[in-house]
Short mmCIF file of C-alpha atoms and ligand atoms in Angstrom, two decimals:
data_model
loop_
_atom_site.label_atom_id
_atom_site.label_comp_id
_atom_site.label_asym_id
_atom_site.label_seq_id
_atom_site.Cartn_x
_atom_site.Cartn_y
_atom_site.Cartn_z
CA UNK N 490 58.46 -44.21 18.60
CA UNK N 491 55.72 -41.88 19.16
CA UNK N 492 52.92 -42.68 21.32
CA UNK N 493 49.64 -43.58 19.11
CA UNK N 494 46.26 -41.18 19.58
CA UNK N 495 43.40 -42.79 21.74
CA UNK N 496 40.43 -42.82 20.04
CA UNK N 497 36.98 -43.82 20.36
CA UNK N 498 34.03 -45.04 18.01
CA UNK N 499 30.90 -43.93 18.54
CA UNK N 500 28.23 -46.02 17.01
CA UNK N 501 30.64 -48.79 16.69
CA UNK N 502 28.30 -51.66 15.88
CA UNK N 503 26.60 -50.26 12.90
CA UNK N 504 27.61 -50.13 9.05
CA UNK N 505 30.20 -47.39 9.10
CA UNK N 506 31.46 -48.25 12.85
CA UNK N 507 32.56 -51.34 11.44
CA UNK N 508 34.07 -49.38 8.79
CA UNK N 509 35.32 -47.40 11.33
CA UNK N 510 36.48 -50.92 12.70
CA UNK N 511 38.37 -52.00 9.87
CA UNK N 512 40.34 -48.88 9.19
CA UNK N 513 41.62 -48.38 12.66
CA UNK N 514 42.43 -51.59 14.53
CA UNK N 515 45.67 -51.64 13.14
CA UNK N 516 46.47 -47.66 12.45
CA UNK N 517 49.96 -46.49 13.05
CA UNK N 518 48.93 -43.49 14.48
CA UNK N 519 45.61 -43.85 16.32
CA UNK N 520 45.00 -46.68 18.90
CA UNK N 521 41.48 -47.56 19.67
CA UNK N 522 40.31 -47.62 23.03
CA UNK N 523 36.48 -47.14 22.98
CA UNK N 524 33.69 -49.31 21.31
CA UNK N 525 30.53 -47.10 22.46
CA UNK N 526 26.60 -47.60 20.98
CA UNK N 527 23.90 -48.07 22.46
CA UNK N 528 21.85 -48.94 25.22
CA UNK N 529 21.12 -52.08 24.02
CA UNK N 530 24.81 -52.78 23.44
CA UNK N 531 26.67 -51.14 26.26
CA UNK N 532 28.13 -53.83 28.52
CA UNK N 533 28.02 -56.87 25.75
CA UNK N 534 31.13 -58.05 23.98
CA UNK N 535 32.00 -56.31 21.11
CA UNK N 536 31.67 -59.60 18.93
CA UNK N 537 27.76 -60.40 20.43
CA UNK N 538 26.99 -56.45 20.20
CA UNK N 539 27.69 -56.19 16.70
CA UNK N 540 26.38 -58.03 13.64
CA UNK N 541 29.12 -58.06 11.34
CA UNK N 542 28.50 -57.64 8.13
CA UNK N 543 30.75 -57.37 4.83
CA UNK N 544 33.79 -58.98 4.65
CA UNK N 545 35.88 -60.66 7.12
CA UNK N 546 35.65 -60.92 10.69
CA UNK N 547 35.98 -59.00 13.76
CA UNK N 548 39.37 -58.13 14.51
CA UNK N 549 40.84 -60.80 17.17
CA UNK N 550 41.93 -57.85 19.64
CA UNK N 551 38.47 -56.29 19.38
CA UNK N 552 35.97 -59.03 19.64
CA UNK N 553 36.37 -59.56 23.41
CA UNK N 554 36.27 -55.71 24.44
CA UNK N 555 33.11 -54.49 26.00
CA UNK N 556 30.75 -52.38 24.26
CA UNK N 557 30.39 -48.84 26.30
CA UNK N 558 27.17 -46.58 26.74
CA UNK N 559 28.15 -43.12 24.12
CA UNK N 560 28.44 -40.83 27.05
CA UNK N 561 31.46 -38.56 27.69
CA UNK N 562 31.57 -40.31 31.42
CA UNK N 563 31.93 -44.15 30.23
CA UNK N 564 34.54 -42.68 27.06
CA UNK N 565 38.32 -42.27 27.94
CA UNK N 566 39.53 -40.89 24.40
CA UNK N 567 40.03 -37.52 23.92
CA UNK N 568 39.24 -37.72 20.19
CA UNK N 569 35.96 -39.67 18.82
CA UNK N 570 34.59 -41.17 15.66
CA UNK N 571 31.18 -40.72 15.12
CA UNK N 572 28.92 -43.45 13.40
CA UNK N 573 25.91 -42.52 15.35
CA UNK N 574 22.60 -42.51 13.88
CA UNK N 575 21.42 -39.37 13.26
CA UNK N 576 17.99 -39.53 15.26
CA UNK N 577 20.18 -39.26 18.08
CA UNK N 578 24.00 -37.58 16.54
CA UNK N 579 23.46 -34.24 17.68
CA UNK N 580 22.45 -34.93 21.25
CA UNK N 581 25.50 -36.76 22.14
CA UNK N 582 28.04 -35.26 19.80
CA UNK N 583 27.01 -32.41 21.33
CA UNK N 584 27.53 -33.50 24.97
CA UNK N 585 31.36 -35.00 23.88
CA UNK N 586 32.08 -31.70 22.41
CA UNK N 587 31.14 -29.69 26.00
CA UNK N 588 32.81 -32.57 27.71
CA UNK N 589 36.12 -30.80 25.90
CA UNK N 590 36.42 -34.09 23.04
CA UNK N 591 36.72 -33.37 19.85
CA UNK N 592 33.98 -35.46 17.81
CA UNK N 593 34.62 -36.60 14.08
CA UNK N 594 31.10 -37.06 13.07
CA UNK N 595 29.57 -38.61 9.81
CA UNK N 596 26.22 -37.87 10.84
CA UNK N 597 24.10 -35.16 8.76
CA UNK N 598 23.11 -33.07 12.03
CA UNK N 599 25.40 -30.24 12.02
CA UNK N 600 27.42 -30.48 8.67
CA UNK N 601 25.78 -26.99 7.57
CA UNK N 602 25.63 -25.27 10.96
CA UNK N 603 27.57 -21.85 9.79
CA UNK N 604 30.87 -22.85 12.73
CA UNK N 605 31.33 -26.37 11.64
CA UNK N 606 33.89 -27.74 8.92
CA UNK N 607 32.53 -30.21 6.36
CA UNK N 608 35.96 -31.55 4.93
CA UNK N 609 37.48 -33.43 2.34
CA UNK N 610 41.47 -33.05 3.06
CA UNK N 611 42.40 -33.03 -0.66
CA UNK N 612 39.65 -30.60 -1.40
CA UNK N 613 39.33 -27.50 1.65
CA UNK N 614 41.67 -28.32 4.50
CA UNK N 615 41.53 -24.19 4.90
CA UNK N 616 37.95 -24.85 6.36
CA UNK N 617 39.13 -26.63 9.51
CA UNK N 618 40.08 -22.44 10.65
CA UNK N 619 36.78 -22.04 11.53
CA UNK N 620 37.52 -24.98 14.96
CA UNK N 621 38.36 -21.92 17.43
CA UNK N 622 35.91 -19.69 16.18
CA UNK N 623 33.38 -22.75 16.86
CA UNK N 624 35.19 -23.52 20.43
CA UNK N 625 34.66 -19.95 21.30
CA UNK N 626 31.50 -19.61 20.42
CA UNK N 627 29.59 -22.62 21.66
CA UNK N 628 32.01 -22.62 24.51
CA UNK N 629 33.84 -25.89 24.30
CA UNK N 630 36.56 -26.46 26.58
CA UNK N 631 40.15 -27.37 26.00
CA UNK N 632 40.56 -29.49 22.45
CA UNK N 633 36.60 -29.85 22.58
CA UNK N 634 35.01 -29.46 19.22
CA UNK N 635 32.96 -30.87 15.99
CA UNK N 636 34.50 -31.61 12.41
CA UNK N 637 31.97 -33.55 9.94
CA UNK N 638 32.65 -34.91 6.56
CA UNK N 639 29.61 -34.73 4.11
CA UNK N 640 27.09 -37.41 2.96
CA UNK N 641 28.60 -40.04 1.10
CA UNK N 642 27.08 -39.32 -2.53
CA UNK N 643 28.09 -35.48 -2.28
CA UNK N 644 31.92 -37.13 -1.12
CA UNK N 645 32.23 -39.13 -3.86
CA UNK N 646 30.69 -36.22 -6.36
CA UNK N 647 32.76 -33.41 -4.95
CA UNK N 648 36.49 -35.24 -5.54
CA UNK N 649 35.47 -35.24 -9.56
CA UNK N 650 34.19 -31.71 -8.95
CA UNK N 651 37.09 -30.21 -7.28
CA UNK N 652 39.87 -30.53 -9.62
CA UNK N 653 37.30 -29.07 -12.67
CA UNK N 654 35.90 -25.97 -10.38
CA UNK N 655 39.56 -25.20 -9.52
CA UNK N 656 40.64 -25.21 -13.04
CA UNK N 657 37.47 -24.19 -15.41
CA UNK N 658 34.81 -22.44 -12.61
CA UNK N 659 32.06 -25.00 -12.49
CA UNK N 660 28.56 -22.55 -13.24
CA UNK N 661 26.12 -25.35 -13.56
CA UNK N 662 25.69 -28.91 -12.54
CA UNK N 663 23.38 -32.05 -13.17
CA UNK N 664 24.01 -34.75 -10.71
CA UNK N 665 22.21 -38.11 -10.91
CA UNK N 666 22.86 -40.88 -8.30
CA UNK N 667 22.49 -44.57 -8.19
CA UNK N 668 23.23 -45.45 -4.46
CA UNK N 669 24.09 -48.77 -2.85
CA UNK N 670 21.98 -50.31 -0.75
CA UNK N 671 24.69 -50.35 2.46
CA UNK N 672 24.58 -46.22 2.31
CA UNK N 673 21.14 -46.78 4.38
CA UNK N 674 22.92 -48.78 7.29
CA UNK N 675 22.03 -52.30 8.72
CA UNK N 676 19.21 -54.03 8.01
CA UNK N 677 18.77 -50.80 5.78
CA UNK N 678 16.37 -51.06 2.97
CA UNK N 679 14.14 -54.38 3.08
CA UNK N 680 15.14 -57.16 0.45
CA UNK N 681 11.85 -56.93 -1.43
CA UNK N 682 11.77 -53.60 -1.56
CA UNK N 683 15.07 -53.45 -3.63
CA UNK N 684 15.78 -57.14 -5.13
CA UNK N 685 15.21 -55.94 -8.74
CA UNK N 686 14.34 -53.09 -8.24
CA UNK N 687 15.46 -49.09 -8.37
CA UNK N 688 13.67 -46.93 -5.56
CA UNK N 689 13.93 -42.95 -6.95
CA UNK N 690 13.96 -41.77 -3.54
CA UNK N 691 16.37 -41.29 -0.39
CA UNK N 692 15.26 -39.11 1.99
CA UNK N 693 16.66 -35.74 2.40
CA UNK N 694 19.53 -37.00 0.37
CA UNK N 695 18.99 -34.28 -2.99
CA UNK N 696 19.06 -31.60 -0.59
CA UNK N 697 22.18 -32.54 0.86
CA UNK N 698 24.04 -32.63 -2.29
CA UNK N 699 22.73 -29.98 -3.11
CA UNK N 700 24.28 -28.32 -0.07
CA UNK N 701 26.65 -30.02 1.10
CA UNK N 702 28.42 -29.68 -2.18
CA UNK N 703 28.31 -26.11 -2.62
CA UNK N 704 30.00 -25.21 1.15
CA UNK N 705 32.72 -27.79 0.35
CA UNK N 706 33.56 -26.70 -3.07
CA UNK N 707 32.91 -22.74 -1.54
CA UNK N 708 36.12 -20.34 0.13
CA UNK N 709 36.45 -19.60 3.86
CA UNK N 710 37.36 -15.79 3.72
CA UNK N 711 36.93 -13.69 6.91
CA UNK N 712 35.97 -16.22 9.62
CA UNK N 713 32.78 -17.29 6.99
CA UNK N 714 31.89 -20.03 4.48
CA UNK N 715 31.29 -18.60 0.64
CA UNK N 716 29.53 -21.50 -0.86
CA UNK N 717 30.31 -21.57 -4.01
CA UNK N 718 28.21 -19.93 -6.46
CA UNK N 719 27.07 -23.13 -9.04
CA UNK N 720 23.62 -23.95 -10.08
CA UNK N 721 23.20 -27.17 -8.94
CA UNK N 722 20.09 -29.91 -9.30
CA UNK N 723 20.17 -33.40 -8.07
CA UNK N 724 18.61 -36.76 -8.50
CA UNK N 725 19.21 -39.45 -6.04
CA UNK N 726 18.25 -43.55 -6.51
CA UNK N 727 19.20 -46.50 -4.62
CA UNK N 728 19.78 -49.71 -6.36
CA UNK N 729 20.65 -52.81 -5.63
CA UNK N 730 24.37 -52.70 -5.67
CA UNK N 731 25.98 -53.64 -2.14
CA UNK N 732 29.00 -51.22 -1.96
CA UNK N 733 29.63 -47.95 -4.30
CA UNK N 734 27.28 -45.26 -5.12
CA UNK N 735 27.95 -44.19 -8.87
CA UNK N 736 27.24 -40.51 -9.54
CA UNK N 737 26.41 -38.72 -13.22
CA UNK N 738 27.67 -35.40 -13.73
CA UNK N 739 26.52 -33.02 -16.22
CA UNK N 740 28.96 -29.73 -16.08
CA UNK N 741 29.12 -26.51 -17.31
CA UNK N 742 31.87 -24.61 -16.91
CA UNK N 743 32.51 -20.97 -16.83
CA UNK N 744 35.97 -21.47 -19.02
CA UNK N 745 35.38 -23.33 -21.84
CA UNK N 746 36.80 -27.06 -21.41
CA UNK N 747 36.88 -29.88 -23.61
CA UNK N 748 36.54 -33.83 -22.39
CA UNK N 749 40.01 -34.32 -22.79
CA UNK N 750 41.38 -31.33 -21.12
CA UNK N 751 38.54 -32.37 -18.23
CA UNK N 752 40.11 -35.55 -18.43
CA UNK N 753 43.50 -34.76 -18.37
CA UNK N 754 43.18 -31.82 -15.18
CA UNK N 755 41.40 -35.06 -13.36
CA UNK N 756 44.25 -37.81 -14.37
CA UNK N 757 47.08 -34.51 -13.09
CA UNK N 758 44.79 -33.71 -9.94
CA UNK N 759 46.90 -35.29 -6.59
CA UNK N 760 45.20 -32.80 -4.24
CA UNK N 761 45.83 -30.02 -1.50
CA UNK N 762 49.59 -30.94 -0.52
CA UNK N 763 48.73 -31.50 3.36
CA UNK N 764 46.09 -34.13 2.48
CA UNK N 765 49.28 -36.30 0.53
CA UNK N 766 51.43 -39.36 2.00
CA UNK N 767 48.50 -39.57 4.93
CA UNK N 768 48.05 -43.00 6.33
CA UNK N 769 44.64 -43.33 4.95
CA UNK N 770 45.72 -41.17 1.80
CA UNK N 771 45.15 -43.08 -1.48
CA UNK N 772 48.22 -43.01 -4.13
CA UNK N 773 45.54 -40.90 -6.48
CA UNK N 774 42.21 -39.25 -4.76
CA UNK N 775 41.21 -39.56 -8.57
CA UNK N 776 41.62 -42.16 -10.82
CA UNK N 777 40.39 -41.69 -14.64
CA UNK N 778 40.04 -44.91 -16.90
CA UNK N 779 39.42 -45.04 -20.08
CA UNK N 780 37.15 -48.30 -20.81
CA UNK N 781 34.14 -47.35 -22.38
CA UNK N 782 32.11 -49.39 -19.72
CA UNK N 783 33.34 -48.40 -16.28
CA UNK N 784 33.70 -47.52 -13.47
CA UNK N 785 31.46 -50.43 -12.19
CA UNK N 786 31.25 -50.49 -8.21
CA UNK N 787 31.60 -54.41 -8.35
CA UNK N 788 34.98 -53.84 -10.51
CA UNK N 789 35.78 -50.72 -9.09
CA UNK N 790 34.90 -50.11 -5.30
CA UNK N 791 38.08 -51.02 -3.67
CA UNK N 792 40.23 -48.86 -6.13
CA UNK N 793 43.01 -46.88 -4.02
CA UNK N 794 41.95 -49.32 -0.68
CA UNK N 795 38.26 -47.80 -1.43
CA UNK N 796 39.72 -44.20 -0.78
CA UNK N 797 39.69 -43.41 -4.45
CA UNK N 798 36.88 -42.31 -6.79
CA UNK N 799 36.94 -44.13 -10.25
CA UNK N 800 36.14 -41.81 -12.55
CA UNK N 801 35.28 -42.50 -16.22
CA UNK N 802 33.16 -42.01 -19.29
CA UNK N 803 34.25 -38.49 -19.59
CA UNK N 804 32.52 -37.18 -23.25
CA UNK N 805 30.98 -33.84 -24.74
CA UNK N 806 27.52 -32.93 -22.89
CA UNK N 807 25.45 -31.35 -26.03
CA UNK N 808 23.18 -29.51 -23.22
CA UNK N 809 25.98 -28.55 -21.17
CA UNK N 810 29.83 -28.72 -21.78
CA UNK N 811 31.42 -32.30 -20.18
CA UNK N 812 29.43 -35.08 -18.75
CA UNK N 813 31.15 -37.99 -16.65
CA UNK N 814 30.54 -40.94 -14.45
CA UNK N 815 32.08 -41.09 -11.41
CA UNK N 816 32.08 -44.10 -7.91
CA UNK N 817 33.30 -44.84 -4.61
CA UNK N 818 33.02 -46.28 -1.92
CA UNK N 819 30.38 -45.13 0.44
CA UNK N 820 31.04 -46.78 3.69
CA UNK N 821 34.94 -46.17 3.30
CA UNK N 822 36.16 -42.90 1.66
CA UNK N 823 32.15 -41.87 1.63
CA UNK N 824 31.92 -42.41 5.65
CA UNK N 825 34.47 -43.95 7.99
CA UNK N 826 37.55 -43.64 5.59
CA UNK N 827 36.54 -40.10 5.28
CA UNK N 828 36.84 -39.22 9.29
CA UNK N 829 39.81 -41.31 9.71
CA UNK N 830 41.54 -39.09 6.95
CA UNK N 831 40.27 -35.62 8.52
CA UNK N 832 41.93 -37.10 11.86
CA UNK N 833 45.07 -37.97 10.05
CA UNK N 834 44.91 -34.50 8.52
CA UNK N 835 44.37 -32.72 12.26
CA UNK N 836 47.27 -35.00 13.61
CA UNK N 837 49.39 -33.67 10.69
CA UNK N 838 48.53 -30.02 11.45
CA UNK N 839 49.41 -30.59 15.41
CA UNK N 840 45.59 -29.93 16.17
CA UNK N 841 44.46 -33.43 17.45
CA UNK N 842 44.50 -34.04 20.88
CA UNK N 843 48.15 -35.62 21.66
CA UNK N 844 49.70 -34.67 18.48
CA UNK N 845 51.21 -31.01 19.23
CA UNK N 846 55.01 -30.56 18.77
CA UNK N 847 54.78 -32.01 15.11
CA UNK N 848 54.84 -35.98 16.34
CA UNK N 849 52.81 -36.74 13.24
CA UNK N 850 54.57 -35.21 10.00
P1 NAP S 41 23.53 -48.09 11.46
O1 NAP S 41 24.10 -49.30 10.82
O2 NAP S 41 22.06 -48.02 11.71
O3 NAP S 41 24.30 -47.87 12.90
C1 NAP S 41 23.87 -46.92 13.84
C2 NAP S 41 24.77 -46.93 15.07
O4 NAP S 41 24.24 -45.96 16.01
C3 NAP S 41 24.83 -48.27 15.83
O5 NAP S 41 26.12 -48.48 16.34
C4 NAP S 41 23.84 -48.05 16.99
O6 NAP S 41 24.16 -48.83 18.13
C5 NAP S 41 24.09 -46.59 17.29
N1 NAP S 41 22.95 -46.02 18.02
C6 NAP S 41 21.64 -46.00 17.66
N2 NAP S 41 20.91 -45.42 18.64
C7 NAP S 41 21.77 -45.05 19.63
C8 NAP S 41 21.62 -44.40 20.89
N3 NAP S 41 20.43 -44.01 21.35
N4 NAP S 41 22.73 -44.18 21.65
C9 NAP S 41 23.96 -44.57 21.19
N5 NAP S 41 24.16 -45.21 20.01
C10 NAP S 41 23.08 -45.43 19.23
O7 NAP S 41 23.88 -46.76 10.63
P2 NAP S 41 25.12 -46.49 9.61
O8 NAP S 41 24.75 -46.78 8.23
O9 NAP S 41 26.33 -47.11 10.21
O10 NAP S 41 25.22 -44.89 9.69
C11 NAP S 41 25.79 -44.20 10.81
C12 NAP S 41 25.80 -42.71 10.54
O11 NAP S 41 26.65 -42.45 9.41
C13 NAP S 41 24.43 -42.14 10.17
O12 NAP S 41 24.30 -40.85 10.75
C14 NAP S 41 24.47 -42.10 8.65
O13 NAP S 41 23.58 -41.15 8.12
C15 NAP S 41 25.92 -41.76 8.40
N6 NAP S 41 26.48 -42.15 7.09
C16 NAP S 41 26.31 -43.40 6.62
C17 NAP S 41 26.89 -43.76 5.39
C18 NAP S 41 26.78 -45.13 4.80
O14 NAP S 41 27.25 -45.33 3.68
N7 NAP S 41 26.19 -46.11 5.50
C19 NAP S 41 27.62 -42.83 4.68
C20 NAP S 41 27.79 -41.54 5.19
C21 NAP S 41 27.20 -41.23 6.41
P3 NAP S 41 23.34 -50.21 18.50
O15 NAP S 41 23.92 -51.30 17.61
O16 NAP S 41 23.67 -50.41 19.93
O17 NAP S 41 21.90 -49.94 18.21
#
């Protein structure tokens, strides 16, 4: 049998390291070795560090293991999660990446820095070429290095984009969000600020759709990003769902395309070929129903193991061609389920630490 990956978590106690938690105590190709977070945490049992929220409970093999500081000295895996919050992400992702690890981060800090991948495997697996560029540049030693995935609204917004930019050129695009309340981390958003409530503000969140987005759904040609060239505005709420930020798209598209075709290239859409039959790989990175009143995050959200978006409502816009509804998970496929997949996806391709020779097909 071949020997599992080490990995670490960095951040481990918060929302998406228990995420993070969940999706790899039990992986068949990674084993986890490191808990890291903070200060405040470092030397504790994982189980008293970490207030676990959601379902569940800690993992039996996990809740005795002690918590370590997030420094490359106190971290034995080569390869490292990143749940870190991003007030302090790019310090110490940083300082793992010199100390020759590579970090998969789902903090914001350097998702748009012009030598770092953003990736969604089913969508631009090409972008990952840009890793020895970025090693060679920044001087990282060995396997050292930085691969991000993007926010979790843009995540969830870009697998329903994909598929229709690939097929009918997407030229315009109206996004509205209505975010859960989890996307903001633990204790997050205060009860009484969001019992009953909808708050039409998340900071810094428009722009990164807005961004993010464009370099994901964009070419890498030459060594260099292209973003892709859509007009793009964005709206972003959180409401008081717990799991599952639902996004609104209004498209325009440069071939003409009617809701059924849009709905049919979406129900055919399986994905780049190296993202399929991955570990954390749903059956369908899409799903399309056709009830007139879903997706619905509380129906919905753990559709495909919460690796799948639901997508639905899929009609004539009469300002611009197709509008559509489409949800998923934020914590899972919009955060941790997201890194684990890029991992699974740099095992495949021989470019994780401890998986050269093709040990991971
Ligand atoms: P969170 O619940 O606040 O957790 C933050 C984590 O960072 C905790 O493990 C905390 O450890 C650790 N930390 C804080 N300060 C530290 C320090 N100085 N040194 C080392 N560790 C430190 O946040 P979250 O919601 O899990 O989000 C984590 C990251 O993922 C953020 O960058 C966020 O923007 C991003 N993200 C979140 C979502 C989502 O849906 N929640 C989606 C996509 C991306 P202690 O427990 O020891 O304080």
């Amino acid at each position: 049998m071949t020997k599992r990956i080490r990995v670490g978590i960095l951040g481990a106690t918060g929302a998406v390291g228990q995420s993070f938690i969940r999706l790899l105590h039990d992986h068949p190709w990674f084993e986890l070795a490191d808990l890291a977070a903070s200060e405040r945490s470092a030397g504790k049992r994982y189980a008293d560090a970490a207030r676990w929220i959601g379902g569940g409970a800690v993992p039996e093999s996990l809740r005795d293991v002690r918590v370590v500081a997030a420094e490359p000295g106190a971290v034995q895996a080569d390869v490292v999660f990143s749940a870190l919050d991003s007030g302090v992400a790019g310090e110490i992702e940083m300082a793992f990446a010199r100390a020759g690890k590579l970090v998969l981060s789902n903090a914001r800090n350097y998702r748009m820095e012009p030598d770092v991948p953003l990736v969604i495997p089913e969508v631009n697996p090409g972008h990952l070429g840009v890793l020895e560029r970025q090693r060679a540049a920044r001087g990282f030693p060995g396997t050292g290095g930085i691969v991000t995935n993007a926010n979790c609204s843009t995540i969830v917004a870009v697998l329903a984009l994909a598929p229709l930019h690939q097929r009918f050129g997407i030229e315009k695009m109206f996004v509205a969000t209505m975010q859960a309340v989890s996307g903001a981390g633990y204790p997050g958003v205060p009860s009484l600020d969001i019992l009953g409530n909808v708050i039409p503000h998340i900071s810094g969140e428009e722009e990164k759709v807005e961004t993010e987005s464009l370099k994901m759904l964009g070419g890498y040609r030459d060594g260099a990003f292209v973003p892709a060239s859509i007009a793009v505005t964005a709206h972003c709420n959180r409401v008081p769902v717990e799991n599952g930020h639902t996004v609104c798209l209004s498209l325009g598209f440069r071939v003409r395309a009617t809701p059924e075709q849009v709905a049919e290239t979406l129900r055919a859409w399986e994905g780049d070929a190296l993202a399929r039959g991955l570990p954390t790989s749903p059956a369908r990175p899409v799903i399309v129903t056709d009830e007139p009143d879903r997706p619905q995050p509380r129906r919905d959200v753990d559709a495909g193991r919460g690796m799948s978006v639901v997508v639905g409502r899929v009609r004539r816009d009469p300002l611009l061609d197709v509008k559509l509804v489409a949800m998923g998970h934020n914590t899972v496929r919009g955060a941790a389920g997201a890194s684990v997949l890029n991992a699974e996806l740099l095992a495949r391709m021989g470019r994780l630490p401890g998986s050269e020779g093709g040990a991971f097909p």
